[in-house]
XYZ file of C-alpha atoms in Angstrom:
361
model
C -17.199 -7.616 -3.282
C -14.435 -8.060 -5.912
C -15.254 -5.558 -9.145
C -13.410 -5.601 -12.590
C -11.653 -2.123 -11.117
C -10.839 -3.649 -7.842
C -9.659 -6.907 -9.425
C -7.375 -4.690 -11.946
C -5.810 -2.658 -8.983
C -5.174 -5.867 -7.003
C -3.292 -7.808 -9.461
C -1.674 -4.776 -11.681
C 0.404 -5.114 -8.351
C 2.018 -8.025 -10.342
C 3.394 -9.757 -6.835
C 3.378 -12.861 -5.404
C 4.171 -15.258 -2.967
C 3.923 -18.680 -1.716
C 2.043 -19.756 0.619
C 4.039 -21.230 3.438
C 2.633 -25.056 4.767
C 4.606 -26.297 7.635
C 6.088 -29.526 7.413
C 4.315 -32.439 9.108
C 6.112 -33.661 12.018
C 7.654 -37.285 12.555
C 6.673 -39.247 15.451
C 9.833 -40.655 15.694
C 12.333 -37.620 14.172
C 12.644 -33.748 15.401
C 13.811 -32.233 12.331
C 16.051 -29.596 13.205
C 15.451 -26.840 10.661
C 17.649 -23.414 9.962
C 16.613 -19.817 9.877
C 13.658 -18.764 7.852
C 14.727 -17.605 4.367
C 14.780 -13.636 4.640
C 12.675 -12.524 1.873
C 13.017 -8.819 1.954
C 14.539 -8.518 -1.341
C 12.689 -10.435 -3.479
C 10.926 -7.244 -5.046
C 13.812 -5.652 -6.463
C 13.975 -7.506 -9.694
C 10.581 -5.397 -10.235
C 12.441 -1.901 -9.186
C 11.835 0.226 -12.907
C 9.509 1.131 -15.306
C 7.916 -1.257 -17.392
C 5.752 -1.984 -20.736
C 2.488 -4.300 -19.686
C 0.437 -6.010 -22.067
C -2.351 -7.474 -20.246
C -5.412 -10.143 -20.853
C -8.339 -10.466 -18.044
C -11.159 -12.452 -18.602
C -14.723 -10.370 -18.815
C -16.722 -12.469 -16.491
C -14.806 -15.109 -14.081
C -16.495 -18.355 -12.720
C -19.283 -17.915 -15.388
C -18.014 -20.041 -17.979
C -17.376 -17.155 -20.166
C -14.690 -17.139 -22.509
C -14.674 -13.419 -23.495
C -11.411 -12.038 -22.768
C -10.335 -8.276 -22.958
C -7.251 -6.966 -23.810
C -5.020 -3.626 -21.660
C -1.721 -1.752 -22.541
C -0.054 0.389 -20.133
C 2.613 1.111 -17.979
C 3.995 -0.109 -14.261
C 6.091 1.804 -12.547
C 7.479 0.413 -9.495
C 9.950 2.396 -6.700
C 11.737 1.158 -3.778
C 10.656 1.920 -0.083
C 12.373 1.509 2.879
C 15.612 0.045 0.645
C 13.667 -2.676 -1.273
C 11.987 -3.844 2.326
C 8.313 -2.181 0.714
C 7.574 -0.646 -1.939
C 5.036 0.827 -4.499
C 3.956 -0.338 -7.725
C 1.755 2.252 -10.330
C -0.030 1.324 -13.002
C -1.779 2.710 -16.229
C -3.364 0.686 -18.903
C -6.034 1.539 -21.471
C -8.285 -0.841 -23.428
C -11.694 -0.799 -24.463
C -13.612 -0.129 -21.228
C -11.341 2.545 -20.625
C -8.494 4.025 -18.939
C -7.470 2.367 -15.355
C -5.038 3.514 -12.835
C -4.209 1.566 -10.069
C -1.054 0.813 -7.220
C -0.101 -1.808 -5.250
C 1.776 -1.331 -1.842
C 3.810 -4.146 -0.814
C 5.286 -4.485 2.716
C 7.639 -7.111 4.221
C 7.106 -8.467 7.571
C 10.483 -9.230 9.609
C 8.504 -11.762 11.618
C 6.837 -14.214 9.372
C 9.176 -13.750 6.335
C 6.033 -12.950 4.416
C 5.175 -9.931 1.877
C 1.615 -8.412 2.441
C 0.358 -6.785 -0.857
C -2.665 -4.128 -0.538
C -4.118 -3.027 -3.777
C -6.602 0.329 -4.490
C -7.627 1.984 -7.922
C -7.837 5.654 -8.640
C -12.052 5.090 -9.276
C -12.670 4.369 -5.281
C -9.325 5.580 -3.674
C -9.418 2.427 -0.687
C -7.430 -0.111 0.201
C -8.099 -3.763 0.058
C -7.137 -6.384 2.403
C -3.984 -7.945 1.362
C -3.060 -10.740 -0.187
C -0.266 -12.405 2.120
C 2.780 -15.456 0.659
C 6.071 -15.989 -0.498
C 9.032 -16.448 -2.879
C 10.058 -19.680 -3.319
C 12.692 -20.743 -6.255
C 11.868 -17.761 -8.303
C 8.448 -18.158 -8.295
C 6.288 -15.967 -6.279
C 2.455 -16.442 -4.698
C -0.052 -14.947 -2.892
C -3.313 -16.097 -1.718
C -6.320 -14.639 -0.096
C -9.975 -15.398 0.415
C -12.706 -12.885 -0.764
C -16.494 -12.173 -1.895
C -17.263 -12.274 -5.717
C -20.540 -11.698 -6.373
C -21.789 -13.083 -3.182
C -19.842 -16.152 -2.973
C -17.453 -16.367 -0.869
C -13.847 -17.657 -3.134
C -10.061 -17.918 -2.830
C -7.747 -15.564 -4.947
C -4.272 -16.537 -6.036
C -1.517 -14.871 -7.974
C 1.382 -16.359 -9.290
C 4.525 -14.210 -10.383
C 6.458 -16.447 -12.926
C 9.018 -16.424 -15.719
C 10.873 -13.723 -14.046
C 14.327 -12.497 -16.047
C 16.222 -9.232 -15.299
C 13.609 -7.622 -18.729
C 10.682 -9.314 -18.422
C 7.894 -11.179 -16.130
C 4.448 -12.706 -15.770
C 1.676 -12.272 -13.301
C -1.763 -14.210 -12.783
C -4.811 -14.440 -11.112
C -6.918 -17.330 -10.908
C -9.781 -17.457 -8.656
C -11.335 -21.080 -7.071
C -15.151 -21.874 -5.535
C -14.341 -24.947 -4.908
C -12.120 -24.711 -2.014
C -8.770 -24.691 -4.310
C -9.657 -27.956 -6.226
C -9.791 -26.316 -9.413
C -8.682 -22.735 -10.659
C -9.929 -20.551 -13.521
C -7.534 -17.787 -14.577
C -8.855 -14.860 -14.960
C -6.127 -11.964 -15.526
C -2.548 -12.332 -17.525
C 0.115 -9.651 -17.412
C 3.211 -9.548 -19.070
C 5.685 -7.369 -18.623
C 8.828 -6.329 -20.354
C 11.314 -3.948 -19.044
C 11.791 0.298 -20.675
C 15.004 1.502 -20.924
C 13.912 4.970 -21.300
C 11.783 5.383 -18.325
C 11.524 9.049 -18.282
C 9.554 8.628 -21.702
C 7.917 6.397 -20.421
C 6.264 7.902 -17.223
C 5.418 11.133 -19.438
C 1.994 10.535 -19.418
C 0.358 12.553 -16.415
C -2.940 13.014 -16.353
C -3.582 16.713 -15.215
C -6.134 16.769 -12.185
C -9.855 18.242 -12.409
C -11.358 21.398 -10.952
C -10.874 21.877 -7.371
C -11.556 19.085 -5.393
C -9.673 18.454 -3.052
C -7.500 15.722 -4.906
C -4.182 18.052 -4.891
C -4.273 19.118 -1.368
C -1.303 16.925 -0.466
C 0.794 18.906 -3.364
C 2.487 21.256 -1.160
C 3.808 18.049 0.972
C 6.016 17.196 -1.781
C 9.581 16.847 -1.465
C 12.147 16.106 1.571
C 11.757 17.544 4.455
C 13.660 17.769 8.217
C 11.204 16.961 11.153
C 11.295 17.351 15.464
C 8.818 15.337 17.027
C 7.551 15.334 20.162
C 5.935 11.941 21.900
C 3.933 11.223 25.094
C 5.672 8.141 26.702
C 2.209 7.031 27.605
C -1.229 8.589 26.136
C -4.396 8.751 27.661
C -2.869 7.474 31.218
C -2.634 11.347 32.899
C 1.511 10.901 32.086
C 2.788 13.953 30.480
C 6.302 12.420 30.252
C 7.942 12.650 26.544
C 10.627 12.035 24.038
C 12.085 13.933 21.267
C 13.591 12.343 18.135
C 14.374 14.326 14.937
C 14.115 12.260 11.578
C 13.939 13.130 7.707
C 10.557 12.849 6.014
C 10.238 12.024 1.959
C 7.045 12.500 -0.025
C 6.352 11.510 -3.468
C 3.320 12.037 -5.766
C 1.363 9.253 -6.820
C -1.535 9.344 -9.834
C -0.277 12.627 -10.609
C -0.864 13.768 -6.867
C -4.226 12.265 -6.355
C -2.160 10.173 -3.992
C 0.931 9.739 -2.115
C 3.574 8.334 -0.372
C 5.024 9.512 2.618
C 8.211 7.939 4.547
C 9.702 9.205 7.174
C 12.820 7.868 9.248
C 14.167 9.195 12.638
C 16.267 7.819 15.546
C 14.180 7.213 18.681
C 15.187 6.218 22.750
C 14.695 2.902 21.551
C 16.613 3.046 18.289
C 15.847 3.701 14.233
C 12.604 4.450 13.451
C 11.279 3.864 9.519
C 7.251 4.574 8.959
C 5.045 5.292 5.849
C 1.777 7.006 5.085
C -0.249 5.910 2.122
C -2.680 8.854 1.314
C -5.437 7.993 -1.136
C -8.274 10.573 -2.493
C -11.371 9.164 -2.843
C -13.261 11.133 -5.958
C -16.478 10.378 -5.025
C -16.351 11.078 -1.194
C -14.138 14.076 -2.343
C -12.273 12.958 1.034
C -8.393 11.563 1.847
C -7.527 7.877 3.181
C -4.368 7.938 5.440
C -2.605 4.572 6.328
C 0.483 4.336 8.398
C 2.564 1.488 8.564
C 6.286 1.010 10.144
C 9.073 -1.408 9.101
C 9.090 -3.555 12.519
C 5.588 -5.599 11.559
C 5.300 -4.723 7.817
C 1.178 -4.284 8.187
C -0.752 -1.261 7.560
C -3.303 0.362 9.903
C -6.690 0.937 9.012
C -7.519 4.485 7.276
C -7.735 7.936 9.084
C -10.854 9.733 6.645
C -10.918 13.208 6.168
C -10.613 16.459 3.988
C -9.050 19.838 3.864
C -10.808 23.226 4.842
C -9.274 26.494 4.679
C -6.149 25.260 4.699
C -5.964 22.684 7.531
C -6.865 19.281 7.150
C -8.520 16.912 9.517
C -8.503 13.595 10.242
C -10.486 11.120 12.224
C -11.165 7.176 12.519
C -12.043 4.542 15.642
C -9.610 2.247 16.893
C -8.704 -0.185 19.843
C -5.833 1.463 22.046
C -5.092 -0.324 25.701
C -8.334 -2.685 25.483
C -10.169 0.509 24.892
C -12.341 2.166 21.887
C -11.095 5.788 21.508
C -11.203 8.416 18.822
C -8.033 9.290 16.768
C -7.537 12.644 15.331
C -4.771 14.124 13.129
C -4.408 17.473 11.758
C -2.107 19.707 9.363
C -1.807 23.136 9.796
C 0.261 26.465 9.756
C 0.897 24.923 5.748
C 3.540 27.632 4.235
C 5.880 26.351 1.357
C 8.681 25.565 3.371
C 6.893 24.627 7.091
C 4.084 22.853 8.698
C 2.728 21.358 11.514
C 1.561 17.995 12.256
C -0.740 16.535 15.400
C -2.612 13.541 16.491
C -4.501 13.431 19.227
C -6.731 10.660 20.894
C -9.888 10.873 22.845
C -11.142 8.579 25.149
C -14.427 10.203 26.238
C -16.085 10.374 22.709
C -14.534 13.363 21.323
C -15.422 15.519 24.625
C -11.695 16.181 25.080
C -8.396 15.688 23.160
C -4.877 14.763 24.345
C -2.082 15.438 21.731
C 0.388 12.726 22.027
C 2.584 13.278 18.664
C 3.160 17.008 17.187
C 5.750 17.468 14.517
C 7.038 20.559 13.065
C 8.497 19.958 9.370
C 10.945 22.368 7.980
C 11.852 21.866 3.958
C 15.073 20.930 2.836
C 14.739 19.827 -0.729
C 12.080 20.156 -3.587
């Protein structure tokens, strides 16, 4: 169910797209159309650090008129050379302070952006919100629960100049026949972004929410693949790749990217890591370059220095187990592993170990 956090981390994501509707065909003509526009660009106006002054209504689809009123920041960086990349936000107004990002990833194939939004408060990702550019105006669409009912969600990116922009979010219950808009943002460009970003909150006690600090920083990795897991194969591959990882909420999360050449050519891949304050537990979601989607979260924590990771997922037609796990942590090494299980957890294969040696800070 959509919350007033969950709402704010969603659209502080200030992203959009439009929805693509395929042309109806003639009975009589075959219209020959060209290549689909590639869109994996269309972020980089956003690329900086920005003043936001935002509105969002108090209570949408009840008639109320009560609006409420945010300043903040949104800081945006380039991943994967504009083709993804992640937006941060921090605004303050009178129910209090909110942090939130937005991850945005292109997809090659359908020449679409898919935009996944979390908040610092719950440390999860939502489903995202999939569309378009389209003559400098961007939207996104996506259908949702608000308390109870199911609705569509749209936001528009508008009025977009090379210092300034505009992002809404309407919502509809009526099937996109009407739309009541429920959150303005508008941004204007900082020059001095390093004043700017000053500003970082220091974390709480121990709890878990800085474990990913010592991961900070480029690194060189060798990684070792099984050609085919879980089949009784033991055939591999080696590639050796570069791995980058930046804080995020002042290291309550991160971003992780990682590029290496492969048998079957370049390989590009993040990890979004989120920390979940009230689980006191870590979120890791991969996603790679070729599809532009992100997997569901691996849950987890760190114990004595090694950190575990589990979730369920479909491999071959099957259900198995996925595990990965950090270890041997010094400042300038680790190791990596994931394993799967296809017997419940009664016995692991390893089919991906990396060793990561530092190389910058």
């Amino acid at each position: 169910m959509s919350s007033p956090w969950r709402m704010a981390s969603r659209l502080l994501l200030f992203t959009l797209c439009c929805l693509y509707l395929p042309l109806p065909a003639s009975s009589q003509t075959v219209r020959q159309t060209g290549p689909a526009r590639d869109g994996q660009h269309d972020f980089d106006f956003n690329i900086g650090t920005w003043r936001t002054e935002i509105k969002r209504l108090q209570h949408p689809l009840t008639g109320s008129k009560t609006w409420l009123a945010y300043t903040g920041t949104h800081v945006v960086r380039k991943v994967w050379n504009g083709r993804a990349n992640l937006g941060e936000l921090e605004i303050d107004g009178p129910p209090g302070h909110i942090e939130g990002l937005s991850l945005r990833l292109y997809n090659p194939e359908s020449h679409q952006w898919n935009l996944l939004f979390a908040n610092s408060r719950g440390g999860t990702l939502s489903a995202p919100m999939v569309g378009e550019f389209k003559d400098g105006r961007g939207e996104f669409f996506d259908q949702e629960t608000f308390n109870g009912r199911a609705i569509l969600a749209r936001t528009v990116w508008s009025d977009i100049t090379s210092t300034s922009c505009r992002s809404e979010q309407a919502f509809s219950d009526d099937g996109g026949k009407t739309w009541e808009v429920n959150w303005i943002a508008v941004d204007t460009l900082v020059k001095d972004a390093a004043a700017a970003e000053q500003g970082a909150r220091t974390g709480s006690a121990r709890d878990g929410s800085h474990d990913f600090d010592f991961n900070f920083g480029a690194w060189k990795t060798h990684i070792t693949r099984l050609k085919q897991p879980l089949t009784g194969s033991t055939a591999s591959f080696e590639v050796n790749g570069t791995v980058l990882v930046r804080p995020v909420w002042n290291g309550r999360a991160n971003l992780e990217e990682i590029e290496a050449e492969g048998p079957k050519g370049h390989i590009e891949g993040l990890t979004l890591r989120l920390y979940n304050p009230e689980s006191h537990q870590w979120g890791l979601s991969w996603a790679s370059s070729n599809d532009g989607t992100i997997n569901q979260p691996l849950v987890g924590e760190f114990k004595d220095g090694r950190g575990e990771f589990d979730d369920q997922e479909t491999f071959n037609g099957r259900t198995i187990l996925v595990r990965q796990v950090y270890s041997k942590i010094t400042t300038s090494t680790h190791h990596f592993e994931q394993a799967f299980s296809g017997d419940g957890g009664k016995s692991w294969e390893a089919n991906w170990t990396a060793d990561l040696t530092r190389v910058g800070p």
